[in-house]
Amino acid sequence: MRVRIAPSPTGYLHIGTARTALYNWLLARKHKGTFVLRIEDTDVERSSQEMVDVILESLKWLGLDWDEGPYFQSRRVEIYRRYAERLLKEGKAYCCYCTPEELKERREQAIREGRAWKYDRKCLYLSEEEKRKLEKEGRPRAIRFLVPPGKTEFNDLVHGKIEKNHEDIEDFVILKSDGMPTYNFAVVVDDHEMGITHVIRGDDHISNTPKQILIYRALGWEPPLFGHLPLILGEDRSKLSKRHGAVAVLQYKEDGFLPDALVNYLALLGWSPGDNREILSREELIELFSIERVSDRNAIFDRRKLLWMNGEYIKMKSEDELFNGVWEFLKKEELVKDEEKEEKRDYILGFIKLMKERCKTLKDFATLGYYFFRDDFELDPEGIRKHFYPGLKERMEKLLERFEKTEPFTVENIEQALRGLAEELGIKAKELIHPVRLICSGMTFGPGLFELLAHLGKERVIRRIKKRLPELP
Ligand code: GLU
């Protein structure tokens, strides 16, 4: 089995292309085949090296390693020209000298007269003399494929039998007047030359497949098998686009998603293992994946579910596995500096352990965990209203005294100190717990208070309580 992903570098790697890449990769890994990467950059004006780099980085980040390539179509133009010439010589293609303006005029006329338009084969019927004249004028010429009569049928691996009457296919251009191949032509030449056995791609290419099969046949080649994946829609059921939120793979990296979670989520977007399991490792996906179980119905991209899944992956990972990812986000928020990486390692591992149940993304560690690193946070005003009460200052002074004497500053000792004081004062422990949490973290929620204080450490806790004493009622 040889499969491929063939992105055009005219934009970032879209989540839909990532899913197509993933399904091809899973098939290659499952069947011990080869996963080929080909960059379809014949649209020179819209392609750029920057986008190529982004595509490679996106695939690497997702862990979809390729076995061959990247091949670049822009470096293979001579090959396409050779095959186009061959079709020309064999009378399976012909030169077209019509200018875009002429075509537009004839198309508009057809529409005015209520006729369906497809290329009218004007140039197929030119006499040798007319052709010579146009050539002498230096008229640019494209090469069109001569669509034979009949119909084309193929058995789509996802949708089943698909057929197309050739009357509905115009003599399409295979080589443009600037000498560049069109998508439909280059893709056939490449898929053949690269020995691709299964073409798995998006549904948006279904209408191209009959044209491609015609080219295979004209060149005397056996077409590969085709499978078209249903589209990915937004929650409003229109095609997934920027309007629905992030669609570029690297945006998910920026937003703190784990590649394993995104891969797992994308795998289920149009495929299921046949039971209710949702959390599946890469190894399980490779083992279970099959094209037969790909749904032929469009899939809906559910951001909440992806977020949930990412949270599940964060919970499943060890602190060590999360360390580098979390570190990057802490750094981006300027909560840590590279030179402190080793010195703060244990503190951060403990922080991850305390926080990972509540973080849905790596970014959450930096936003929800700000107070683990900095004193300059505000207290949640809602929390102040709820948990500060007259006489609190006096109680906090007493608690401070106890904390100063608490040695070592461990979870058990902190709990004992706080509960002991509450008992002596004849109040409920939570009358101290809530305000201390607010003073030490600015928030009304978070990890268990005693674990939190122990982790923040005696010095920080004392400093924070002292700082707030003057403002307490
Ligand atoms: N360059 C095409 C795309 O990005 C590839 C389609 C195909 O896989 O044949 O849509």
Coordinates of C-alpha atoms and ligand atoms in Angstrom, one line a residue:
M1 CA 0.0 0.0 0.0
R2 CA 1.3 3.4 -1.0
V3 CA -0.7 6.4 0.0
R4 CA 0.0 10.1 0.0
I5 CA -0.9 13.5 1.2
A6 CA -0.7 16.2 -1.4
P7 CA -1.2 19.7 0.1
S8 CA -1.1 22.9 -1.9
P9 CA 1.1 25.4 -0.1
T10 CA -1.4 28.3 -0.6
G11 CA -2.4 28.5 3.0
Y12 CA -1.8 27.0 6.4
L13 CA -2.4 23.3 7.0
H14 CA -6.1 23.2 7.4
I15 CA -7.7 20.8 9.9
G16 CA -9.4 19.0 7.1
T17 CA -6.2 18.3 5.3
A18 CA -4.7 17.2 8.6
R19 CA -7.5 14.6 8.9
T20 CA -6.9 13.4 5.4
A21 CA -3.2 13.1 6.2
L22 CA -4.0 11.2 9.4
Y23 CA -6.2 8.7 7.6
N24 CA -3.6 8.1 5.0
W25 CA -0.9 7.8 7.6
L26 CA -3.0 5.3 9.7
L27 CA -3.5 3.1 6.6
A28 CA 0.2 3.2 5.7
R29 CA 1.2 2.3 9.3
K30 CA -1.5 -0.4 9.6
H31 CA -0.6 -2.1 6.4
K32 CA 3.2 -1.5 6.7
G33 CA 2.9 0.6 3.6
T34 CA 4.5 3.9 2.5
F35 CA 3.2 7.4 3.3
V36 CA 4.3 9.9 0.6
L37 CA 4.4 13.7 1.0
R38 CA 3.9 15.7 -2.1
I39 CA 3.7 19.5 -2.3
E40 CA 1.4 20.6 -5.1
D41 CA 2.9 24.0 -5.8
T42 CA 2.2 24.5 -9.5
D43 CA 0.2 27.6 -8.7
V44 CA 3.4 29.6 -8.4
E45 CA 1.7 32.8 -7.5
R46 CA -0.3 31.5 -4.6
S47 CA 2.4 29.1 -3.2
S48 CA 5.2 30.1 -0.9
Q49 CA 8.1 28.6 0.9
E50 CA 6.7 30.0 4.1
M51 CA 3.6 27.9 3.6
V52 CA 5.6 24.8 2.7
D53 CA 7.5 25.3 6.0
V54 CA 4.2 25.6 7.9
I55 CA 2.8 22.5 6.4
L56 CA 5.9 20.5 7.2
E57 CA 6.0 21.8 10.8
S58 CA 2.3 21.0 11.2
L59 CA 2.6 17.4 10.1
K60 CA 5.7 17.0 12.3
W61 CA 3.9 18.5 15.3
L62 CA 1.0 16.1 14.7
G63 CA 3.5 13.2 14.6
L64 CA 2.5 12.2 11.0
D65 CA 5.9 11.3 9.8
W66 CA 6.2 10.6 6.1
D67 CA 8.4 7.9 4.5
E68 CA 9.1 9.6 1.1
G69 CA 9.2 13.2 -0.1
P70 CA 8.5 15.9 0.1
Y71 CA 8.3 15.9 -3.7
F72 CA 7.6 19.3 -5.3
Q73 CA 5.5 19.5 -8.4
S74 CA 7.1 22.7 -9.4
R75 CA 10.3 20.7 -10.0
R76 CA 8.6 18.1 -12.1
V77 CA 7.1 20.3 -14.8
E78 CA 9.2 18.8 -17.6
I79 CA 7.6 15.4 -16.8
Y80 CA 4.1 16.7 -17.1
R81 CA 5.0 18.4 -20.4
R82 CA 6.4 15.2 -21.8
Y83 CA 3.2 13.3 -21.0
A84 CA 1.0 16.1 -22.4
E85 CA 3.0 16.0 -25.6
R86 CA 2.5 12.3 -25.8
L87 CA -1.3 12.7 -25.6
L88 CA -1.1 15.4 -28.2
K89 CA 0.8 13.1 -30.6
E90 CA -1.6 10.3 -30.0
G91 CA -4.6 12.5 -30.8
K92 CA -5.9 12.2 -27.2
A93 CA -5.4 15.9 -26.6
Y94 CA -5.3 19.0 -28.7
C95 CA -4.0 22.5 -28.7
C96 CA -6.4 25.3 -27.8
Y97 CA -5.7 28.9 -28.8
C98 CA -8.9 30.5 -27.4
T99 CA -8.1 33.4 -25.2
P100 CA -9.8 33.9 -21.8
E101 CA -11.8 36.8 -23.4
E102 CA -13.0 34.7 -26.3
L103 CA -14.1 31.9 -23.9
K104 CA -15.9 34.3 -21.7
E105 CA -17.8 35.8 -24.6
R106 CA -18.9 32.4 -25.9
R107 CA -19.8 31.3 -22.5
E108 CA -21.9 34.3 -21.8
Q109 CA -23.6 34.0 -25.2
A110 CA -24.5 30.4 -24.4
I111 CA -26.0 31.4 -21.1
R112 CA -28.0 34.2 -22.8
E113 CA -29.4 31.6 -25.2
G114 CA -30.2 29.3 -22.3
R115 CA -27.7 26.6 -23.4
A116 CA -25.5 24.8 -20.9
W117 CA -21.9 25.7 -21.6
K118 CA -18.9 23.5 -21.9
Y119 CA -15.9 24.1 -24.1
D120 CA -17.3 24.0 -27.7
R121 CA -14.3 22.3 -29.2
K122 CA -13.6 25.2 -31.5
C123 CA -9.9 24.5 -31.6
L124 CA -10.4 20.7 -32.2
Y125 CA -11.8 21.6 -35.6
L126 CA -9.2 24.1 -36.7
S127 CA -7.7 23.3 -40.1
E128 CA -3.9 22.7 -40.3
E129 CA -3.6 26.1 -42.0
E130 CA -5.5 27.9 -39.3
K131 CA -3.4 26.3 -36.7
R132 CA -0.2 27.3 -38.5
K133 CA -1.4 30.9 -38.7
L134 CA -2.2 31.1 -35.0
E135 CA 1.2 29.5 -34.1
K136 CA 2.9 32.1 -36.4
E137 CA 1.1 34.9 -34.6
G138 CA 2.7 33.6 -31.5
R139 CA -0.7 32.9 -29.9
P140 CA -0.3 31.2 -26.5
R141 CA -1.8 27.7 -26.5
A142 CA -3.1 25.4 -23.9
I143 CA -3.5 21.7 -24.2
R144 CA -7.0 20.2 -23.8
F145 CA -7.8 16.6 -23.1
L146 CA -10.1 15.2 -25.7
V147 CA -12.9 13.5 -23.7
P148 CA -14.0 10.4 -25.5
P149 CA -17.7 9.4 -25.6
G150 CA -19.1 7.0 -23.0
K151 CA -19.2 7.1 -19.2
T152 CA -16.8 6.4 -16.4
E153 CA -17.5 4.4 -13.3
F154 CA -15.6 3.8 -10.2
N155 CA -16.1 2.1 -6.9
D156 CA -15.4 4.6 -4.2
L157 CA -14.0 3.1 -1.0
V158 CA -16.3 5.3 1.0
H159 CA -19.3 6.1 -1.1
G160 CA -19.6 3.0 -3.3
K161 CA -20.4 3.1 -7.0
I162 CA -20.0 6.5 -8.7
E163 CA -20.6 7.1 -12.3
K164 CA -20.3 10.1 -14.6
N165 CA -21.5 10.5 -18.2
H166 CA -18.8 12.0 -20.4
E167 CA -21.3 14.3 -21.9
D168 CA -21.1 16.2 -18.7
I169 CA -17.3 16.6 -18.8
E170 CA -15.8 19.3 -21.1
D171 CA -12.5 18.9 -22.8
F172 CA -10.5 20.2 -19.8
V173 CA -7.2 21.8 -20.0
I174 CA -4.2 19.7 -18.9
L175 CA -1.4 22.1 -19.7
K176 CA -2.0 25.8 -19.4
S177 CA -0.7 28.3 -21.9
D178 CA 2.1 29.2 -19.5
G179 CA 3.3 25.6 -19.7
M180 CA 2.2 24.6 -16.2
P181 CA 0.0 21.5 -15.7
T182 CA -3.4 21.8 -14.2
Y183 CA -4.1 20.0 -10.9
N184 CA -6.0 17.1 -12.6
F185 CA -3.1 16.3 -14.9
A186 CA -0.2 16.7 -12.5
V187 CA -2.0 14.6 -9.9
V188 CA -2.4 11.7 -12.3
V189 CA 1.1 11.7 -13.6
D190 CA 2.5 11.9 -10.0
D191 CA 0.2 9.3 -8.5
H192 CA 1.1 7.0 -11.2
E193 CA 4.9 7.7 -11.2
M194 CA 4.9 7.5 -7.4
G195 CA 3.2 4.2 -7.4
I196 CA 0.2 5.3 -5.3
T197 CA -2.2 2.5 -4.7
H198 CA -4.9 4.3 -2.8
V199 CA -6.0 7.9 -3.2
I200 CA -7.7 9.0 -0.1
R201 CA -8.8 12.6 -0.1
G202 CA -11.6 15.0 0.6
D203 CA -15.1 14.8 -1.0
D204 CA -14.4 18.1 -2.7
H205 CA -12.4 16.1 -5.3
I206 CA -15.1 13.6 -6.2
S207 CA -16.0 15.5 -9.4
N208 CA -12.3 15.5 -10.4
T209 CA -11.9 11.7 -10.2
P210 CA -13.7 10.7 -13.4
K211 CA -11.5 13.2 -15.3
Q212 CA -8.4 11.7 -13.7
I213 CA -9.5 8.2 -14.5
L214 CA -9.9 9.3 -18.2
I215 CA -6.3 10.5 -18.1
Y216 CA -5.1 7.2 -16.6
R217 CA -6.8 5.3 -19.4
A218 CA -5.5 7.6 -22.1
L219 CA -2.0 7.0 -20.9
G220 CA -2.6 3.3 -20.7
W221 CA -2.2 3.2 -16.9
E222 CA -4.3 1.3 -14.3
P223 CA -6.0 3.9 -11.9
P224 CA -5.4 3.5 -8.2
L225 CA -8.3 2.9 -5.8
F226 CA -10.2 6.0 -4.7
G227 CA -11.8 6.9 -1.4
H228 CA -13.3 10.3 -0.7
L229 CA -13.7 11.5 2.8
P230 CA -16.9 13.4 3.9
L231 CA -16.5 17.0 4.6
I232 CA -15.9 18.6 8.0
L233 CA -18.6 21.1 8.8
G234 CA -19.0 23.8 11.4
E235 CA -21.7 23.6 14.1
D236 CA -24.0 25.5 11.8
R237 CA -23.5 22.8 9.2
S238 CA -21.7 25.0 6.7
K239 CA -18.2 24.0 5.5
L240 CA -15.7 24.4 8.3
S241 CA -13.9 27.8 7.9
K242 CA -12.3 30.5 9.9
R243 CA -15.7 31.8 10.8
H244 CA -16.1 28.8 13.1
G245 CA -12.8 29.5 14.9
A246 CA -9.3 28.1 14.4
V247 CA -8.8 25.9 11.3
A248 CA -5.0 26.1 11.0
V249 CA -3.3 23.1 12.7
L250 CA -0.6 25.3 14.3
Q251 CA -3.2 27.5 15.9
Y252 CA -4.1 24.5 18.0
K253 CA -0.5 24.2 19.1
E254 CA -0.6 27.9 20.0
D255 CA -3.8 27.4 21.9
G256 CA -2.2 24.7 24.1
F257 CA -3.6 21.5 22.5
L258 CA -1.7 18.3 22.7
P259 CA -1.0 16.6 19.3
D260 CA -2.1 13.2 20.6
A261 CA -5.5 14.7 21.6
L262 CA -6.0 16.4 18.3
V263 CA -5.0 13.2 16.4
N264 CA -7.4 11.2 18.5
Y265 CA -10.2 13.8 17.9
L266 CA -9.6 14.0 14.1
A267 CA -9.5 10.2 13.8
L268 CA -13.1 10.1 15.2
L269 CA -14.2 12.9 12.8
G270 CA -15.7 10.6 10.2
W271 CA -14.6 7.3 11.5
S272 CA -15.4 5.2 14.5
P273 CA -13.9 1.9 15.9
G274 CA -17.4 0.5 16.0
D275 CA -17.9 0.6 19.8
N276 CA -18.3 3.6 22.1
R277 CA -14.6 4.0 22.8
E278 CA -13.4 7.6 22.3
I279 CA -10.0 7.8 23.9
L280 CA -7.7 5.8 21.6
S281 CA -3.9 5.8 21.5
R282 CA -2.0 6.0 18.3
E283 CA -1.3 2.3 18.5
E284 CA -4.9 1.5 18.9
L285 CA -5.9 3.8 16.1
I286 CA -3.4 2.1 13.8
E287 CA -4.7 -1.3 14.8
L288 CA -8.4 -0.4 14.5
F289 CA -8.5 2.0 11.6
S290 CA -10.1 0.8 8.4
I291 CA -11.5 2.7 5.4
E292 CA -14.6 0.5 5.5
R293 CA -15.6 2.2 8.8
V294 CA -15.3 5.7 7.4
S295 CA -18.7 7.3 7.4
D296 CA -20.1 8.6 4.1
R297 CA -21.9 11.4 6.0
N298 CA -20.4 14.8 6.7
A299 CA -18.8 15.3 10.1
I300 CA -19.4 18.2 12.5
F301 CA -16.4 19.7 14.2
D302 CA -17.3 20.0 17.9
R303 CA -14.9 22.3 19.6
R304 CA -16.2 21.5 23.1
K305 CA -15.6 17.9 22.6
L306 CA -12.1 18.5 21.4
L307 CA -11.5 20.6 24.5
W308 CA -12.9 17.9 26.7
M309 CA -10.7 15.3 25.0
N310 CA -7.6 17.5 25.4
G311 CA -8.4 17.8 29.1
E312 CA -8.6 14.0 29.3
Y313 CA -5.2 13.7 27.6
I314 CA -3.7 16.2 30.1
K315 CA -5.0 14.1 33.0
M316 CA -3.5 11.0 31.5
K317 CA -0.1 12.4 30.9
S318 CA 2.5 12.3 33.7
E319 CA 3.9 15.5 35.1
D320 CA 7.2 14.8 33.4
E321 CA 5.5 14.3 30.0
L322 CA 3.7 17.6 30.4
F323 CA 6.7 19.6 31.7
N324 CA 8.2 20.9 28.5
G325 CA 4.8 21.8 27.0
V326 CA 3.7 23.6 30.2
W327 CA 7.1 25.3 30.4
E328 CA 6.7 26.9 27.0
F329 CA 3.4 28.5 28.0
L330 CA 4.7 29.7 31.3
K331 CA 7.6 31.3 29.4
K332 CA 5.3 32.9 26.9
E333 CA 3.4 34.5 29.7
E334 CA 6.7 35.6 31.2
L335 CA 6.1 33.6 34.4
V336 CA 9.5 31.8 34.1
K337 CA 12.8 32.3 32.4
D338 CA 14.9 29.7 30.6
E339 CA 17.8 30.0 32.9
E340 CA 15.6 28.9 35.8
K341 CA 14.5 25.7 34.1
E342 CA 16.4 23.3 36.2
E343 CA 16.1 25.1 39.5
K344 CA 12.3 25.4 39.2
R345 CA 11.8 21.9 37.8
D346 CA 10.5 20.3 41.0
Y347 CA 8.3 23.3 41.9
I348 CA 6.7 23.1 38.4
L349 CA 6.3 19.4 38.5
G350 CA 4.4 19.8 41.7
F351 CA 2.4 22.7 40.3
I352 CA 1.4 20.5 37.3
K353 CA 0.3 17.7 39.6
L354 CA -1.9 20.1 41.5
M355 CA -3.4 21.8 38.4
K356 CA -3.7 19.1 35.8
E357 CA -7.2 18.0 36.8
R358 CA -8.5 21.5 36.1
C359 CA -6.6 22.4 32.9
K360 CA -8.1 21.7 29.6
T361 CA -5.2 23.1 27.6
L362 CA -1.5 23.7 28.3
K363 CA -2.3 27.4 28.1
D364 CA -4.7 27.0 31.1
F365 CA -1.7 26.2 33.2
A366 CA -0.4 29.7 32.6
T367 CA -3.7 31.5 33.0
L368 CA -5.1 29.6 35.9
G369 CA -1.7 29.1 37.5
Y370 CA -0.5 32.7 37.4
Y371 CA -0.4 33.0 41.2
F372 CA 2.0 30.1 41.5
F373 CA 4.6 32.4 40.1
R374 CA 3.7 35.9 40.8
D375 CA 2.4 37.9 43.8
D376 CA 0.9 40.8 41.7
F377 CA -2.5 39.3 41.2
E378 CA -5.8 41.0 42.0
L379 CA -8.3 39.4 44.4
D380 CA -11.5 38.3 42.7
P381 CA -14.0 41.0 43.8
E382 CA -16.8 38.5 43.9
G383 CA -14.7 36.4 46.3
I384 CA -14.1 39.5 48.5
R385 CA -17.8 40.1 48.7
K386 CA -18.4 36.5 49.6
H387 CA -15.6 35.6 51.9
F388 CA -14.3 38.7 53.6
Y389 CA -16.2 39.7 56.8
P390 CA -15.7 42.1 59.7
G391 CA -13.2 40.8 62.1
L392 CA -11.3 38.8 59.5
K393 CA -8.1 40.9 60.0
E394 CA -7.7 39.8 63.6
R395 CA -8.2 36.2 62.7
M396 CA -5.7 36.4 59.9
E397 CA -3.2 38.0 62.2
K398 CA -3.6 34.9 64.5
L399 CA -3.4 32.5 61.6
L400 CA -0.2 34.3 60.4
E401 CA 1.3 33.8 63.8
R402 CA 0.5 30.1 63.7
F403 CA 1.8 29.7 60.2
E404 CA 5.1 31.4 61.2
K405 CA 5.5 28.7 63.8
T406 CA 4.5 25.8 61.5
E407 CA 7.6 23.8 60.9
P408 CA 8.0 22.0 58.6
F409 CA 5.4 23.7 56.4
T410 CA 3.7 20.5 55.3
V411 CA 0.2 19.6 54.2
E412 CA -0.6 17.9 57.6
N413 CA 1.0 20.6 59.7
I414 CA -0.8 23.4 57.8
E415 CA -4.1 21.7 58.2
Q416 CA -3.5 21.2 61.9
A417 CA -2.5 24.8 62.4
L418 CA -5.6 26.1 60.6
R419 CA -8.1 23.7 62.1
G420 CA -6.6 24.1 65.5
L421 CA -7.1 27.9 65.3
A422 CA -10.7 27.5 64.0
E423 CA -11.5 25.3 67.0
E424 CA -10.0 27.7 69.5
L425 CA -12.0 30.6 68.0
G426 CA -15.1 28.5 67.9
I427 CA -15.7 29.0 64.2
K428 CA -16.0 26.7 61.2
A429 CA -12.7 26.0 59.4
K430 CA -14.1 27.3 56.1
E431 CA -14.3 30.8 57.6
L432 CA -10.6 30.7 57.4
I433 CA -10.1 28.4 54.4
H434 CA -12.0 30.6 51.9
P435 CA -10.3 33.9 52.8
V436 CA -6.8 32.4 52.9
R437 CA -7.3 30.9 49.5
L438 CA -8.5 34.2 48.1
I439 CA -5.5 36.1 49.7
C440 CA -2.9 33.5 48.6
S441 CA -4.3 32.9 45.0
G442 CA -6.7 35.7 44.2
M443 CA -9.2 33.1 43.3
T444 CA -12.1 31.3 44.9
F445 CA -11.3 27.9 43.4
G446 CA -8.3 25.8 42.8
P447 CA -6.5 22.8 44.2
G448 CA -7.1 21.6 47.8
L449 CA -6.1 24.5 50.1
F450 CA -3.6 22.7 52.3
E451 CA -1.8 21.2 49.3
L452 CA -1.8 24.5 47.7
L453 CA -0.3 26.4 50.6
A454 CA 2.3 23.7 51.2
H455 CA 3.3 23.9 47.5
L456 CA 3.4 27.7 47.5
G457 CA 5.7 27.4 50.5
K458 CA 5.9 29.2 53.8
E459 CA 7.7 32.2 52.6
R460 CA 5.2 33.1 49.9
V461 CA 2.1 32.3 52.0
I462 CA 3.4 34.6 54.8
R463 CA 4.3 37.3 52.4
R464 CA 0.9 37.3 50.8
I465 CA -1.0 37.3 54.0
K466 CA 1.1 40.2 55.4
K467 CA 0.6 42.1 52.2
R468 CA -3.2 41.9 52.5
L469 CA -3.6 42.5 56.2
P470 CA -4.0 46.3 56.0
E471 CA -6.9 46.0 53.5
L472 CA -8.8 43.4 55.5
P473 CA -12.0 44.3 57.3
Ligands
GLU1 N1 -3.5 19.6 -3.8 C1 -4.8 19.0 -3.7 C2 -5.5 19.6 -2.5 O1 -4.8 20.2 -1.6 C3 -4.6 17.5 -3.5 C4 -5.9 16.8 -3.8 C5 -5.6 15.3 -3.9 O2 -5.3 14.7 -2.9 O3 -5.7 14.8 -5.0 O4 -6.7 19.6 -2.4

